C-alpha positions as protocol buffer text, in pm:
chain_id: "A"
residue {
  index: 1
  type: MET
  ca { x: 4 y: -9 z: 9 }
}
residue {
  index: 2
  type: SER
  ca { x: 96 y: 355 z: -62 }
}
residue {
  index: 3
  type: GLN
  ca { x: 244 y: 547 z: 252 }
}
residue {
  index: 4
  type: GLU
  ca { x: 53 y: 852 z: 399 }
}
residue {
  index: 5
  type: ILE
  ca { x: 91 y: 1145 z: 214 }
}
residue {
  index: 6
  type: ILE
  ca { x: 39 y: 1500 z: 375 }
}
residue {
  index: 7
  type: LEU
  ca { x: 25 y: 1826 z: 160 }
}
residue {
  index: 8
  type: GLU
  ca { x: 0 y: 2163 z: 252 }
}
residue {
  index: 9
  type: ASP
  ca { x: -220 y: 2227 z: -68 }
}
residue {
  index: 10
  type: ALA
  ca { x: -447 y: 1914 z: -164 }
}
residue {
  index: 11
  type: GLY
  ca { x: -484 y: 2046 z: -516 }
}
residue {
  index: 12
  type: TYR
  ca { x: -871 y: 1988 z: -487 }
}
residue {
  index: 13
  type: LEU
  ca { x: -1066 y: 2025 z: -819 }
}
residue {
  index: 14
  type: ALA
  ca { x: -1423 y: 2062 z: -856 }
}
residue {
  index: 15
  type: ALA
  ca { x: -1671 y: 2072 z: -1164 }
}
residue {
  index: 16
  type: LEU
  ca { x: -1770 y: 2404 z: -1249 }
}
residue {
  index: 17
  type: PRO
  ca { x: -2156 y: 2474 z: -1153 }
}
residue {
  index: 18
  type: GLY
  ca { x: -2393 y: 2326 z: -1422 }
}
residue {
  index: 19
  type: GLN
  ca { x: -2112 y: 2087 z: -1521 }
}
residue {
  index: 20
  type: LYS
  ca { x: -2128 y: 1682 z: -1417 }
}
residue {
  index: 21
  type: THR
  ca { x: -1764 y: 1621 z: -1469 }
}
residue {
  index: 22
  type: LEU
  ca { x: -1451 y: 1829 z: -1488 }
}
residue {
  index: 23
  type: ILE
  ca { x: -1378 y: 1779 z: -1849 }
}
residue {
  index: 24
  type: LEU
  ca { x: -1326 y: 2113 z: -2013 }
}
residue {
  index: 25
  type: SER
  ca { x: -1605 y: 2237 z: -2231 }
}
residue {
  index: 26
  type: ASP
  ca { x: -1400 y: 2457 z: -2420 }
}
residue {
  index: 27
  type: GLU
  ca { x: -1263 y: 2187 z: -2721 }
}
residue {
  index: 28
  type: LYS
  ca { x: -936 y: 2376 z: -2714 }
}
residue {
  index: 29
  type: LYS
  ca { x: -881 y: 2372 z: -2338 }
}
residue {
  index: 30
  type: GLN
  ca { x: -966 y: 2019 z: -2326 }
}
residue {
  index: 31
  type: ASN
  ca { x: -749 y: 1897 z: -2589 }
}
residue {
  index: 32
  type: THR
  ca { x: -459 y: 2117 z: -2457 }
}
residue {
  index: 33
  type: PHE
  ca { x: -484 y: 1994 z: -2135 }
}
residue {
  index: 34
  type: GLU
  ca { x: -496 y: 1610 z: -2280 }
}
residue {
  index: 35
  type: LEU
  ca { x: -159 y: 1682 z: -2419 }
}
residue {
  index: 36
  type: GLY
  ca { x: -38 y: 1839 z: -2120 }
}
residue {
  index: 37
  type: VAL
  ca { x: -118 y: 1500 z: -1951 }
}
residue {
  index: 38
  type: SER
  ca { x: 65 y: 1337 z: -2186 }
}
residue {
  index: 39
  type: MET
  ca { x: 363 y: 1491 z: -2198 }
}
residue {
  index: 40
  type: ILE
  ca { x: 394 y: 1474 z: -1807 }
}
residue {
  index: 41
  type: ILE
  ca { x: 376 y: 1103 z: -1831 }
}
residue {
  index: 42
  type: TYR
  ca { x: 643 y: 1099 z: -2094 }
}
residue {
  index: 43
  type: LYS
  ca { x: 877 y: 1280 z: -1866 }
}
residue {
  index: 44
  type: TRP
  ca { x: 808 y: 1053 z: -1584 }
}
residue {
  index: 45
  type: ASP
  ca { x: 1146 y: 912 z: -1533 }
}
residue {
  index: 46
  type: THR
  ca { x: 1026 y: 674 z: -1281 }
}
residue {
  index: 47
  type: LEU
  ca { x: 803 y: 534 z: -1555 }
}
residue {
  index: 48
  type: ASN
  ca { x: 1044 y: 522 z: -1827 }
}
residue {
  index: 49
  type: ILE
  ca { x: 1273 y: 343 z: -1645 }
}
residue {
  index: 50
  type: ALA
  ca { x: 1003 y: 53 z: -1586 }
}
residue {
  index: 51
  type: VAL
  ca { x: 910 y: 106 z: -1965 }
}
residue {
  index: 52
  type: ASP
  ca { x: 1287 y: 78 z: -2098 }
}
residue {
  index: 53
  type: SER
  ca { x: 1335 y: -227 z: -1886 }
}
residue {
  index: 54
  type: LYS
  ca { x: 998 y: -410 z: -2060 }
}
residue {
  index: 55
  type: TRP
  ca { x: 928 y: -472 z: -1641 }
}
residue {
  index: 56
  type: GLY
  ca { x: 543 y: -408 z: -1785 }
}
residue {
  index: 57
  type: GLY
  ca { x: 628 y: -690 z: -2030 }
}
residue {
  index: 58
  type: PRO
  ca { x: 579 y: -667 z: -2411 }
}
residue {
  index: 59
  type: GLU
  ca { x: 337 y: -406 z: -2371 }
}
residue {
  index: 60
  type: SER
  ca { x: 530 y: -161 z: -2153 }
}
residue {
  index: 61
  type: GLU
  ca { x: 514 y: 96 z: -2398 }
}
residue {
  index: 62
  type: GLY
  ca { x: 151 y: 73 z: -2459 }
}
residue {
  index: 63
  type: LYS
  ca { x: 97 y: 76 z: -2077 }
}
residue {
  index: 64
  type: ARG
  ca { x: 270 y: 407 z: -2090 }
}
residue {
  index: 65
  type: ASP
  ca { x: -2 y: 568 z: -2314 }
}
residue {
  index: 66
  type: TRP
  ca { x: -256 y: 379 z: -2113 }
}
residue {
  index: 67
  type: LEU
  ca { x: -158 y: 577 z: -1774 }
}
residue {
  index: 68
  type: THR
  ca { x: -211 y: 854 z: -1973 }
}
residue {
  index: 69
  type: ALA
  ca { x: -532 y: 755 z: -2060 }
}
residue {
  index: 70
  type: ILE
  ca { x: -676 y: 639 z: -1741 }
}
residue {
  index: 71
  type: ILE
  ca { x: -569 y: 986 z: -1602 }
}
residue {
  index: 72
  type: ILE
  ca { x: -776 y: 1189 z: -1882 }
}
residue {
  index: 73
  type: ASP
  ca { x: -1054 y: 969 z: -1790 }
}
residue {
  index: 74
  type: ALA
  ca { x: -1043 y: 1051 z: -1458 }
}
residue {
  index: 75
  type: PHE
  ca { x: -1129 y: 1385 z: -1511 }
}
residue {
  index: 76
  type: LYS
  ca { x: -1426 y: 1289 z: -1803 }
}
residue {
  index: 77
  type: GLU
  ca { x: -1595 y: 1081 z: -1535 }
}
residue {
  index: 78
  type: ASN
  ca { x: -1569 y: 1225 z: -1213 }
}
residue {
  index: 79
  type: ASN
  ca { x: -1653 y: 1577 z: -1044 }
}
residue {
  index: 80
  type: GLU
  ca { x: -1425 y: 1597 z: -801 }
}
residue {
  index: 81
  type: ILE
  ca { x: -1035 y: 1503 z: -796 }
}
residue {
  index: 82
  type: ASP
  ca { x: -737 y: 1580 z: -582 }
}
residue {
  index: 83
  type: ILE
  ca { x: -350 y: 1498 z: -592 }
}
residue {
  index: 84
  type: ILE
  ca { x: -385 y: 1243 z: -347 }
}
residue {
  index: 85
  type: TYR
  ca { x: -637 y: 1076 z: -593 }
}
residue {
  index: 86
  type: ILE
  ca { x: -416 y: 1094 z: -911 }
}
residue {
  index: 87
  type: HIS
  ca { x: -120 y: 991 z: -703 }
}
residue {
  index: 88
  type: GLU
  ca { x: -322 y: 648 z: -601 }
}
residue {
  index: 89
  type: MET
  ca { x: -445 y: 597 z: -916 }
}
residue {
  index: 90
  type: LEU
  ca { x: -99 y: 590 z: -1055 }
}
residue {
  index: 91
  type: PHE
  ca { x: 55 y: 436 z: -752 }
}
residue {
  index: 92
  type: ASN
  ca { x: -137 y: 124 z: -790 }
}
residue {
  index: 93
  type: ALA
  ca { x: -124 y: 76 z: -1183 }
}
residue {
  index: 94
  type: MET
  ca { x: 251 y: 81 z: -1146 }
}
residue {
  index: 95
  type: GLU
  ca { x: 207 y: -185 z: -875 }
}
residue {
  index: 96
  type: ASP
  ca { x: -31 y: -381 z: -1064 }
}
residue {
  index: 97
  type: GLU
  ca { x: 100 y: -336 z: -1460 }
}
residue {
  index: 98
  type: PHE
  ca { x: 483 y: -318 z: -1413 }
}
residue {
  index: 99
  type: GLY
  ca { x: 555 y: -484 z: -1034 }
}
residue {
  index: 100
  type: VAL
  ca { x: 700 y: -182 z: -947 }
}
residue {
  index: 101
  type: ILE
  ca { x: 680 y: -24 z: -579 }
}
residue {
  index: 102
  type: VAL
  ca { x: 700 y: 375 z: -651 }
}
residue {
  index: 103
  type: GLU
  ca { x: 909 y: 504 z: -320 }
}
residue {
  index: 104
  type: ASP
  ca { x: 1002 y: 840 z: -435 }
}
residue {
  index: 105
  type: GLU
  ca { x: 659 y: 988 z: -434 }
}
residue {
  index: 106
  type: SER
  ca { x: 711 y: 1074 z: -777 }
}
residue {
  index: 107
  type: THR
  ca { x: 330 y: 981 z: -810 }
}
residue {
  index: 108
  type: VAL
  ca { x: 245 y: 1258 z: -585 }
}
residue {
  index: 109
  type: VAL
  ca { x: 459 y: 1511 z: -847 }
}
residue {
  index: 110
  type: ILE
  ca { x: 294 y: 1385 z: -1119 }
}
residue {
  index: 111
  type: GLY
  ca { x: -1 y: 1479 z: -990 }
}
residue {
  index: 112
  type: GLN
  ca { x: 78 y: 1796 z: -862 }
}
residue {
  index: 113
  type: LYS
  ca { x: 166 y: 1866 z: -1212 }
}
residue {
  index: 114
  type: VAL
  ca { x: -137 y: 1761 z: -1348 }
}
residue {
  index: 115
  type: VAL
  ca { x: -354 y: 1996 z: -1129 }
}
residue {
  index: 116
  type: GLU
  ca { x: -129 y: 2279 z: -1207 }
}
residue {
  index: 117
  type: ILE
  ca { x: -180 y: 2226 z: -1579 }
}
residue {
  index: 118
  type: TYR
  ca { x: -552 y: 2174 z: -1532 }
}
residue {
  index: 119
  type: LYS
  ca { x: -575 y: 2484 z: -1393 }
}
residue {
  index: 120
  type: GLU
  ca { x: -411 y: 2669 z: -1639 }
}
residue {
  index: 121
  type: CYS
  ca { x: -591 y: 2548 z: -1916 }
}
residue {
  index: 122
  type: LEU
  ca { x: -913 y: 2646 z: -1734 }
}
residue {
  index: 123
  type: GLU
  ca { x: -783 y: 2972 z: -1769 }
}
residue {
  index: 124
  type: GLY
  ca { x: -716 y: 2958 z: -2091 }
}
residue {
  index: 125
  type: ASN
  ca { x: -316 y: 2983 z: -2041 }
}
residue {
  index: 126
  type: PHE
  ca { x: -156 y: 2710 z: -2262 }
}
residue {
  index: 127
  type: ASP
  ca { x: 221 y: 2819 z: -2260 }
}
residue {
  index: 128
  type: HIS
  ca { x: 314 y: 2562 z: -2033 }
}
residue {
  index: 129
  type: VAL
  ca { x: 183 y: 2271 z: -2220 }
}
residue {
  index: 130
  type: HIS
  ca { x: 331 y: 2451 z: -2531 }
}
residue {
  index: 131
  type: ARG
  ca { x: 687 y: 2450 z: -2352 }
}
residue {
  index: 132
  type: MET
  ca { x: 642 y: 2082 z: -2266 }
}
residue {
  index: 133
  type: TYR
  ca { x: 553 y: 2014 z: -2626 }
}
residue {
  index: 134
  type: GLU
  ca { x: 874 y: 2176 z: -2774 }
}
residue {
  index: 135
  type: ASP
  ca { x: 1108 y: 2041 z: -2540 }
}
residue {
  index: 136
  type: TRP
  ca { x: 966 y: 1713 z: -2602 }
}
residue {
  index: 137
  type: ARG
  ca { x: 947 y: 1769 z: -2972 }
}
residue {
  index: 138
  type: SER
  ca { x: 1333 y: 1873 z: -2974 }
}
residue {
  index: 139
  type: LYS
  ca { x: 1433 y: 1552 z: -2761 }
}
residue {
  index: 140
  type: GLN
  ca { x: 1286 y: 1368 z: -3036 }
}
residue {
  index: 141
  type: GLU
  ca { x: 1454 y: 1494 z: -3316 }
}
residue {
  index: 142
  type: ARG
  ca { x: 1807 y: 1472 z: -3103 }
}
residue {
  index: 143
  type: ARG
  ca { x: 1739 y: 1105 z: -3065 }
}
residue {
  index: 144
  type: HIS
  ca { x: 1666 y: 1044 z: -3465 }
}
residue {
  index: 145
  type: LYS
  ca { x: 1991 y: 1206 z: -3541 }
}
residue {
  index: 146
  type: THR
  ca { x: 2216 y: 992 z: -3262 }
}
residue {
  index: 147
  type: GLU
  ca { x: 2031 y: 693 z: -3416 }
}
residue {
  index: 148
  type: VAL
  ca { x: 2330 y: 421 z: -3464 }
}
residue {
  index: 149
  type: VAL
  ca { x: 2335 y: 270 z: -3800 }
}
residue {
  index: 150
  type: ILE
  ca { x: 2528 y: -56 z: -3763 }
}
residue {
  index: 151
  type: LYS
  ca { x: 2642 y: -229 z: -4101 }
}
residue {
  index: 152
  type: GLU
  ca { x: 2751 y: -612 z: -4147 }
}
residue {
  index: 153
  type: ASP
  ca { x: 3093 y: -643 z: -4328 }
}
residue {
  index: 154
  type: GLU
  ca { x: 3052 y: -908 z: -4587 }
}
residue {
  index: 155
  type: LEU
  ca { x: 3389 y: -1059 z: -4555 }
}
residue {
  index: 156
  type: ASN
  ca { x: 3403 y: -1037 z: -4218 }
}
residue {
  index: 157
  type: PRO
  ca { x: 3095 y: -1092 z: -4040 }
}
residue {
  index: 158
  type: ASP
  ca { x: 3230 y: -1050 z: -3725 }
}
residue {
  index: 159
  type: VAL
  ca { x: 3319 y: -703 z: -3769 }
}
residue {
  index: 160
  type: SER
  ca { x: 3071 y: -421 z: -3803 }
}
residue {
  index: 161
  type: ASP
  ca { x: 3109 y: -58 z: -3947 }
}
residue {
  index: 162
  type: VAL
  ca { x: 2925 y: 171 z: -3704 }
}
residue {
  index: 163
  type: GLU
  ca { x: 2812 y: 505 z: -3843 }
}
residue {
  index: 164
  type: GLU
  ca { x: 2717 y: 738 z: -3577 }
}
residue {
  index: 165
  type: VAL
  ca { x: 2589 y: 1117 z: -3580 }
}
residue {
  index: 166
  type: VAL
  ca { x: 2652 y: 1245 z: -3208 }
}
residue {
  index: 167
  type: PRO
  ca { x: 2639 y: 1570 z: -3087 }
}
residue {
  index: 168
  type: ASP
  ca { x: 2947 y: 1751 z: -3022 }
}
residue {
  index: 169
  type: LEU
  ca { x: 2902 y: 1759 z: -2691 }
}
residue {
  index: 170
  type: VAL
  ca { x: 2970 y: 1372 z: -2650 }
}
residue {
  index: 171
  type: ASP
  ca { x: 3329 y: 1469 z: -2714 }
}
residue {
  index: 172
  type: GLU
  ca { x: 3386 y: 1737 z: -2435 }
}
residue {
  index: 173
  type: MET
  ca { x: 3225 y: 1430 z: -2206 }
}
residue {
  index: 174
  type: ASP
  ca { x: 3447 y: 1262 z: -1950 }
}
residue {
  index: 175
  type: VAL
  ca { x: 3373 y: 917 z: -2007 }
}
residue {
  index: 176
  type: ASP
  ca { x: 3437 y: 679 z: -1704 }
}
residue {
  index: 177
  type: ASP
  ca { x: 3415 y: 333 z: -1781 }
}
residue {
  index: 178
  type: ASP
  ca { x: 3405 y: 196 z: -1391 }
}
residue {
  index: 179
  type: ARG
  ca { x: 3125 y: -33 z: -1408 }
}
residue {
  index: 180
  type: ASP
  ca { x: 3070 y: -66 z: -1030 }
}
residue {
  index: 181
  type: ASP
  ca { x: 3073 y: 313 z: -984 }
}
residue {
  index: 182
  type: ARG
  ca { x: 2800 y: 339 z: -1254 }
}
residue {
  index: 183
  type: ARG
  ca { x: 2586 y: 101 z: -1077 }
}
residue {
  index: 184
  type: ASP
  ca { x: 2633 y: 309 z: -699 }
}
residue {
  index: 185
  type: GLN
  ca { x: 2488 y: 593 z: -898 }
}
residue {
  index: 186
  type: ARG
  ca { x: 2118 y: 595 z: -860 }
}
residue {
  index: 187
  type: PRO
  ca { x: 1931 y: 798 z: -1167 }
}
residue {
  index: 188
  type: VAL
  ca { x: 1816 y: 1138 z: -1074 }
}
residue {
  index: 189
  type: ASP
  ca { x: 1516 y: 1314 z: -1262 }
}
residue {
  index: 190
  type: ASP
  ca { x: 1488 y: 1646 z: -1432 }
}
residue {
  index: 191
  type: ASP
  ca { x: 1382 y: 1826 z: -1078 }
}
residue {
  index: 192
  type: GLY
  ca { x: 1691 y: 1683 z: -895 }
}
residue {
  index: 193
  type: PHE
  ca { x: 1505 y: 1432 z: -669 }
}
residue {
  index: 194
  type: THR
  ca { x: 1716 y: 1077 z: -687 }
}
residue {
  index: 195
  type: LEU
  ca { x: 1494 y: 836 z: -829 }
}
residue {
  index: 196
  type: VAL
  ca { x: 1376 y: 553 z: -549 }
}
residue {
  index: 197
  type: ILE
  ca { x: 1250 y: 220 z: -714 }
}
residue {
  index: 198
  type: ARG
  ca { x: 1207 y: -106 z: -585 }
}
residue {
  index: 199
  type: LYS
  ca { x: 1093 y: -391 z: -812 }
}
residue {
  index: 200
  type: LYS
  ca { x: 825 y: -632 z: -688 }
}
residue {
  index: 201
  type: LYS
  ca { x: 942 y: -907 z: -576 }
}
residue {
  index: 202
  type: HIS
  ca { x: 676 y: -1225 z: -710 }
}
């Protein structure tokens, strides 16, 4: 079970008068909110580790999109939501779908971010979501530029020619080949928090 979380601001949201759910009546606002939720989920380092490690099985990529969908659906189906509601939904989904116990409270941070962009979209402020999208798109473009193309040497099948397009920054990096040191380093997310992920034992 999730540990007790105490927040100064619960991030309570309620449907506007005359509306049965938290869905935004303006189509542009709703679409931007949904894009924002997707960007938040795609930047969630804890989830990305689980997806890249295939802890959710061969459908791990699809499960990430499913997490986005259940958050959006929660706003379409409920007239009240707060940060803890989103946290518990994500915490339980990570345990059920990826076998991961999230101990770094990143689920709370995700809940806070979702509530924040909902309020912004409600007010017609789309700047934050647009910045997240542009940042994500830039990273996708850089990823394509750094793809490795491996061509097998027909004369020597054991040797491959590797052609890489790598940013100039790589040349300035001091690469440490000590695997033990790397093993002791825990990943840190974009906000500077150390990620604490415990794989559930079956």
